[in-house]
């Protein structure tokens, strides 16, 4: 946290603890979910999913917390997350980065306004532009003609786009890419901040970045205003668990929270909240050690695959440098099959 003194106990997991208390109390609500702690669910469904799924599926308010959320369960979990990853605010979301990204975009720009967007954006960003009625100013990624893949656009590309479109309300960059190449976020943030505009980072593939120094810089550390992460991609949360992170004075936290509320469900899954909350605690406690081991394993896998005739594992030398990416995350192992006469689809 940049401005507030750290005083939260990272060994706590408010969502998990509230869930445990709910079970201990033996309450059975006259409210949704209709399966009533698995009792009403189909036996075959229970057999295959396991009752734990139903036991964790309770109302967020009027179940996990009381009807007026006086326990501040979610708020406390979000505060712990913000502190753990050096953000000022964190908001849990249960519709993936697909929804968090839209909330961020709608906070930065209003319908008919311009937003600079790296052209290698995910489909959820493109659908966000359509649904929010924003006018994209496309920023060309760093295209690798040899490997036929795109790395995040450079800071200079954002600079040029802002010069041509000074009325753009802010910028969005996807970093890291699913290939593991990452942008120079600090330089792009500087381009934005010189104009008093915020930078949004689609960091769906970067939830692990805050927890190890040998990974590319994390958007909050690099000075971005908002970043969006999927906890189910590079973290161990459940599918659809996502977190919006915010810092700095360019975006009002109430605005971001209200856009997330506008787009989000009124029945958020407590299972997803629990997955996010527990993962944050795991990473604070063991993230460095787990990621050190993961980096070693990825290194080993890379070396062994590289030995196989016809296969080449792309590394920082392939992806980084002038006209290419600024940073590299070695955990996604991208294998180049160019020397073989078969496609990636056939190989998979
Ligand atoms: C770059 C990028 N942004 C956003 C998303 C959407 O994330 P989610 O699947 O959590 O909705 C994805 C999903 O693959 C992605 O790759």
Coordinates of C-alpha atoms and ligand atoms in Angstrom, one line a residue:
X1 CA 0.0 0.0 0.0
X2 CA 1.4 3.3 -1.0
X3 CA -0.3 5.7 1.4
X4 CA -1.7 3.6 4.3
X5 CA 0.4 2.0 6.9
X6 CA 0.4 -1.8 6.7
X7 CA -1.5 -3.2 9.6
X8 CA -3.4 -6.2 8.2
X9 CA -2.8 -9.7 9.3
X10 CA -1.9 -11.7 6.1
X11 CA -2.4 -15.0 7.9
X12 CA -6.1 -14.3 7.9
X13 CA -8.4 -15.4 5.2
X14 CA -11.7 -13.6 6.0
X15 CA -13.8 -15.4 3.4
X16 CA -12.6 -18.9 4.3
X17 CA -13.0 -18.1 8.0
X18 CA -16.6 -16.7 7.6
X19 CA -17.5 -19.8 5.6
X20 CA -16.1 -22.1 8.3
X21 CA -18.1 -20.1 10.9
X22 CA -21.3 -20.5 8.7
X23 CA -20.9 -24.2 8.7
X24 CA -20.1 -24.4 12.4
X25 CA -23.3 -22.4 13.2
X26 CA -25.4 -25.1 11.4
X27 CA -27.7 -22.5 10.0
X28 CA -29.9 -23.3 7.0
X29 CA -31.2 -20.2 5.2
X30 CA -34.7 -19.7 3.7
X31 CA -32.9 -18.0 0.8
X32 CA -31.1 -19.1 -2.3
X33 CA -29.1 -21.1 -3.2
X34 CA -31.9 -23.6 -3.7
X35 CA -29.8 -26.6 -3.2
X36 CA -29.8 -25.9 0.5
X37 CA -26.2 -27.0 1.3
X38 CA -26.4 -29.9 -1.1
X39 CA -29.6 -31.4 0.4
X40 CA -31.8 -30.5 -2.6
X41 CA -29.3 -31.3 -5.3
X42 CA -29.5 -34.3 -7.6
X43 CA -27.7 -37.3 -6.1
X44 CA -25.8 -37.9 -9.3
X45 CA -24.6 -34.3 -9.4
X46 CA -23.6 -34.6 -5.7
X47 CA -21.7 -37.8 -6.4
X48 CA -19.7 -36.2 -9.3
X49 CA -19.1 -32.7 -8.0
X50 CA -18.8 -33.6 -4.3
X51 CA -20.8 -32.0 -1.6
X52 CA -17.9 -29.5 -0.8
X53 CA -19.0 -27.5 -3.8
X54 CA -22.5 -27.0 -2.5
X55 CA -21.2 -26.4 1.1
X56 CA -19.1 -23.5 -0.2
X57 CA -22.0 -22.1 -2.3
X58 CA -23.7 -19.7 0.1
X59 CA -25.2 -16.2 -0.3
X60 CA -22.5 -13.5 0.0
X61 CA -24.8 -11.3 2.1
X62 CA -27.3 -13.2 4.3
X63 CA -25.0 -16.2 4.4
X64 CA -21.3 -15.6 4.4
X65 CA -21.8 -12.1 5.9
X66 CA -25.1 -10.8 7.5
X67 CA -27.7 -9.1 5.4
X68 CA -26.1 -5.7 6.0
X69 CA -22.6 -7.1 5.5
X70 CA -21.6 -5.8 8.9
X71 CA -18.8 -8.3 9.2
X72 CA -17.1 -6.6 6.2
X73 CA -16.0 -10.0 5.1
X74 CA -15.4 -9.2 1.4
X75 CA -14.0 -5.8 2.2
X76 CA -11.5 -7.3 4.6
X77 CA -10.4 -9.9 2.1
X78 CA -10.0 -7.2 -0.6
X79 CA -8.0 -5.1 1.7
X80 CA -5.6 -8.0 2.4
X81 CA -5.3 -8.6 -1.3
X82 CA -4.5 -4.9 -2.0
X83 CA -1.9 -4.9 0.6
X84 CA -0.3 -8.2 -0.5
X85 CA 0.2 -6.9 -4.1
X86 CA 1.0 -3.3 -3.4
X87 CA -2.2 -1.8 -4.7
X88 CA -4.3 0.8 -2.9
X89 CA -7.6 -0.9 -3.6
X90 CA -8.6 -4.4 -4.8
X91 CA -12.1 -5.6 -5.9
X92 CA -12.9 -9.2 -6.3
X93 CA -15.0 -10.1 -9.3
X94 CA -16.7 -13.4 -10.2
X95 CA -17.0 -13.1 -14.0
X96 CA -13.4 -13.3 -14.9
X97 CA -11.1 -10.7 -16.3
X98 CA -13.6 -10.5 -19.1
X99 CA -15.9 -8.5 -16.8
X100 CA -13.2 -6.7 -14.8
X101 CA -11.7 -5.4 -18.0
X102 CA -15.0 -3.9 -19.1
X103 CA -15.5 -2.3 -15.7
X104 CA -12.0 -0.7 -15.9
X105 CA -12.6 0.5 -19.5
X106 CA -16.0 2.1 -18.6
X107 CA -14.4 3.9 -15.7
X108 CA -11.7 5.4 -17.8
X109 CA -13.8 6.5 -20.8
X110 CA -17.5 7.1 -21.3
X111 CA -19.6 6.2 -24.4
X112 CA -18.3 7.9 -27.6
X113 CA -15.0 8.8 -26.0
X114 CA -11.6 7.5 -27.2
X115 CA -9.4 4.9 -25.6
X116 CA -6.0 3.8 -26.8
X117 CA -5.9 0.0 -27.1
X118 CA -3.1 -2.3 -28.1
X119 CA -4.4 -4.1 -31.2
X120 CA -3.5 -7.5 -29.7
X121 CA -6.3 -7.1 -27.2
X122 CA -8.3 -10.1 -26.0
X123 CA -11.9 -10.6 -27.3
X124 CA -13.3 -9.5 -23.9
X125 CA -11.7 -6.1 -24.4
X126 CA -13.1 -5.9 -27.9
X127 CA -16.6 -6.8 -26.6
X128 CA -16.0 -4.2 -23.9
X129 CA -15.4 -1.5 -26.5
X130 CA -18.7 -2.5 -28.3
X131 CA -20.8 -2.7 -25.2
X132 CA -19.4 0.5 -23.6
X133 CA -19.7 2.4 -26.9
X134 CA -16.0 3.5 -26.7
X135 CA -14.0 4.5 -29.8
X136 CA -10.8 2.5 -29.9
X137 CA -7.6 4.1 -31.2
X138 CA -5.7 1.0 -32.1
X139 CA -2.0 0.9 -31.1
X140 CA 0.1 -1.4 -33.2
X141 CA 1.7 -4.3 -31.3
X142 CA 5.4 -5.2 -31.9
X143 CA 4.8 -7.8 -34.7
X144 CA 7.3 -10.6 -35.1
X145 CA 7.0 -11.5 -38.8
X146 CA 9.3 -14.5 -38.4
X147 CA 7.3 -16.2 -35.7
X148 CA 3.9 -14.7 -36.6
X149 CA 3.1 -13.4 -33.2
X150 CA 2.5 -10.1 -31.5
X151 CA 4.2 -8.6 -28.5
X152 CA 2.8 -5.7 -26.5
X153 CA 3.1 -2.3 -28.2
X154 CA 6.1 0.0 -27.2
X155 CA 5.8 3.2 -25.2
X156 CA 6.7 5.1 -28.4
X157 CA 3.7 3.6 -30.1
X158 CA 1.4 4.9 -27.3
X159 CA 3.2 8.2 -27.5
X160 CA 2.5 8.5 -31.2
X161 CA -1.2 7.5 -30.7
X162 CA -1.6 10.1 -28.0
X163 CA -0.1 12.8 -30.2
X164 CA -2.6 12.0 -32.9
X165 CA -5.5 11.6 -30.5
X166 CA -4.8 14.0 -27.5
X167 CA -8.5 13.7 -26.6
X168 CA -8.1 9.9 -25.8
X169 CA -9.2 9.4 -22.2
X170 CA -6.5 6.8 -21.3
X171 CA -4.8 3.7 -22.6
X172 CA -5.0 -0.1 -22.2
X173 CA -2.2 -2.6 -22.8
X174 CA -2.2 -6.3 -22.6
X175 CA 0.7 -7.6 -20.6
X176 CA 2.0 -10.2 -20.2
X177 CA 0.7 -11.8 -23.4
X178 CA -0.3 -15.5 -23.3
X179 CA 3.2 -16.1 -24.8
X180 CA 4.8 -14.6 -21.7
X181 CA 6.2 -11.5 -23.4
X182 CA 5.5 -8.3 -21.4
X183 CA 5.4 -4.5 -22.0
X184 CA 7.5 -1.7 -20.6
X185 CA 4.6 -0.7 -18.3
X186 CA 6.6 2.0 -16.5
X187 CA 7.4 3.7 -19.8
X188 CA 3.8 3.5 -21.1
X189 CA 2.5 4.7 -17.7
X190 CA 4.8 7.7 -18.0
X191 CA 3.5 8.5 -21.5
X192 CA -0.1 8.4 -20.0
X193 CA 0.7 10.3 -16.8
X194 CA 2.4 13.2 -18.6
X195 CA -1.0 13.9 -20.0
X196 CA -2.9 13.2 -16.8
X197 CA -4.4 10.0 -18.3
X198 CA -4.7 6.6 -16.6
X199 CA -3.2 3.4 -17.8
X200 CA -5.2 0.1 -17.6
X201 CA -3.2 -3.1 -17.8
X202 CA -5.0 -6.3 -18.9
X203 CA -2.8 -8.5 -16.7
X204 CA -5.1 -11.5 -16.9
X205 CA -1.9 -13.7 -17.3
X206 CA 0.1 -12.0 -14.6
X207 CA -1.5 -12.7 -11.2
X208 CA 1.7 -14.4 -10.1
X209 CA 4.0 -11.5 -10.9
X210 CA 3.9 -9.7 -7.5
X211 CA 5.2 -12.7 -5.7
X212 CA 8.6 -13.3 -7.3
X213 CA 11.4 -10.8 -8.2
X214 CA 12.6 -12.9 -11.2
X215 CA 9.3 -12.3 -13.0
X216 CA 8.5 -9.2 -15.1
X217 CA 7.5 -6.2 -13.1
X218 CA 3.9 -6.2 -11.8
X219 CA 1.7 -3.4 -13.1
X220 CA 1.1 -1.9 -9.7
X221 CA 4.9 -1.7 -9.0
X222 CA 5.5 -0.3 -12.5
X223 CA 3.1 2.6 -11.9
X224 CA -0.1 1.6 -13.8
X225 CA -3.4 3.0 -12.5
X226 CA -5.6 -0.1 -12.8
X227 CA -4.8 -3.7 -13.6
X228 CA -7.0 -6.7 -14.1
X229 CA -5.9 -10.2 -13.1
X230 CA -7.4 -13.7 -13.6
X231 CA -6.7 -15.7 -10.4
X232 CA -7.5 -19.0 -12.3
X233 CA -4.8 -18.6 -15.0
X234 CA -1.4 -18.1 -13.3
X235 CA -2.9 -18.5 -9.8
X236 CA -4.6 -21.4 -8.2
X237 CA -8.1 -19.9 -7.8
X238 CA -11.3 -21.3 -9.4
X239 CA -12.3 -20.4 -12.9
X240 CA -13.8 -16.9 -13.3
X241 CA -12.1 -15.5 -10.2
X242 CA -10.7 -12.1 -11.0
X243 CA -9.4 -9.1 -9.2
X244 CA -9.3 -5.4 -10.2
X245 CA -6.4 -3.5 -8.7
X246 CA -6.3 0.3 -8.4
X247 CA -3.8 2.9 -7.2
X248 CA -3.0 6.6 -7.7
X249 CA -5.2 9.7 -8.0
X250 CA -6.4 9.5 -11.6
X251 CA -9.3 7.2 -11.0
X252 CA -11.8 7.6 -8.2
X253 CA -12.2 4.2 -6.3
X254 CA -15.9 4.9 -6.0
X255 CA -16.2 5.2 -9.8
X256 CA -14.4 1.9 -10.4
X257 CA -16.4 0.1 -7.7
X258 CA -19.7 1.5 -9.2
X259 CA -18.8 0.3 -12.8
X260 CA -17.9 -3.1 -11.4
X261 CA -21.2 -3.1 -9.6
X262 CA -23.1 -2.0 -12.7
X263 CA -21.8 -4.8 -14.7
X264 CA -21.5 -7.6 -12.1
X265 CA -24.0 -10.2 -10.9
X266 CA -26.1 -9.7 -7.7
X267 CA -25.4 -13.3 -6.9
X268 CA -21.6 -13.5 -6.7
X269 CA -20.1 -17.0 -6.1
X270 CA -18.7 -17.3 -2.6
X271 CA -16.7 -20.3 -3.9
X272 CA -14.8 -17.9 -6.2
X273 CA -14.3 -15.4 -3.4
X274 CA -12.9 -18.2 -1.2
X275 CA -10.6 -19.4 -4.0
X276 CA -9.2 -15.8 -4.4
X277 CA -8.9 -15.2 -0.7
X278 CA -7.1 -18.5 0.0
X279 CA -4.8 -18.1 -2.9
X280 CA -3.7 -14.6 -1.7
X281 CA -2.8 -16.1 1.7
X282 CA -1.0 -19.0 0.1
X283 CA 1.1 -16.6 -2.1
X284 CA 1.9 -14.3 0.8
X285 CA 3.0 -17.3 2.9
X286 CA 4.6 -19.5 0.3
X287 CA 4.6 -17.7 -3.0
X288 CA 8.3 -17.0 -3.2
X289 CA 9.2 -20.6 -2.5
X290 CA 6.5 -22.0 -4.8
X291 CA 7.5 -19.8 -7.7
X292 CA 11.2 -20.4 -7.2
X293 CA 10.5 -24.1 -7.6
X294 CA 8.1 -23.4 -10.6
X295 CA 10.8 -21.3 -12.3
X296 CA 13.3 -24.2 -11.8
X297 CA 10.8 -26.7 -13.2
X298 CA 10.0 -24.4 -16.2
X299 CA 13.8 -24.1 -16.8
X300 CA 14.1 -27.9 -16.8
X301 CA 11.2 -28.4 -19.1
X302 CA 12.6 -25.8 -21.5
X303 CA 16.0 -27.4 -21.6
X304 CA 14.7 -30.9 -22.1
X305 CA 12.3 -29.9 -24.9
X306 CA 15.0 -27.9 -26.6
X307 CA 17.0 -31.1 -26.9
X308 CA 14.3 -32.8 -29.0
X309 CA 15.1 -32.6 -32.8
X310 CA 12.9 -30.2 -34.6
X311 CA 11.6 -28.4 -31.5
X312 CA 12.7 -25.0 -30.3
X313 CA 11.5 -23.4 -27.1
X314 CA 11.1 -19.6 -27.4
X315 CA 13.0 -17.7 -24.8
X316 CA 13.9 -14.1 -23.9
X317 CA 16.4 -13.9 -26.8
X318 CA 13.5 -14.7 -29.3
X319 CA 10.9 -12.4 -27.7
X320 CA 12.8 -9.4 -26.2
X321 CA 14.9 -6.6 -27.6
X322 CA 14.4 -3.5 -29.9
X323 CA 11.2 -3.7 -31.8
X324 CA 10.0 -6.7 -29.7
X325 CA 8.9 -7.2 -26.0
X326 CA 10.5 -5.5 -23.0
X327 CA 10.2 -8.3 -20.5
X328 CA 9.8 -12.1 -20.5
X329 CA 8.0 -14.5 -18.2
X330 CA 9.5 -18.0 -18.7
X331 CA 6.5 -19.9 -17.2
X332 CA 4.4 -20.1 -20.4
X333 CA 6.5 -22.6 -22.4
X334 CA 6.0 -21.8 -26.1
X335 CA 7.4 -24.4 -28.5
X336 CA 8.3 -23.4 -32.1
X337 CA 7.6 -26.3 -34.5
X338 CA 8.7 -24.3 -37.6
X339 CA 11.2 -27.0 -38.5
X340 CA 8.6 -29.8 -38.6
X341 CA 6.1 -30.3 -41.4
X342 CA 3.2 -30.4 -39.0
X343 CA 1.0 -27.7 -37.5
X344 CA 0.7 -26.8 -33.8
X345 CA -2.9 -28.1 -33.9
X346 CA -1.8 -31.5 -35.2
X347 CA 1.0 -31.7 -32.6
X348 CA -1.3 -30.9 -29.8
Ligands
LIG1 C1 -5.3 -11.3 -22.3 C2 -6.6 -11.8 -21.7 N1 -7.4 -10.8 -21.2 C3 -8.6 -11.2 -20.6 C4 -9.0 -12.5 -20.6 C5 -10.3 -12.9 -20.0 O1 -10.1 -13.5 -18.8 P1 -11.2 -14.4 -18.1 O2 -11.1 -15.7 -18.9 O3 -10.7 -14.5 -16.7 O4 -12.5 -13.8 -18.3 C6 -8.1 -13.5 -21.2 C7 -8.5 -14.9 -21.2 O5 -7.9 -15.8 -21.7 C8 -6.9 -13.1 -21.7 O6 -6.1 -14.0 -22.3

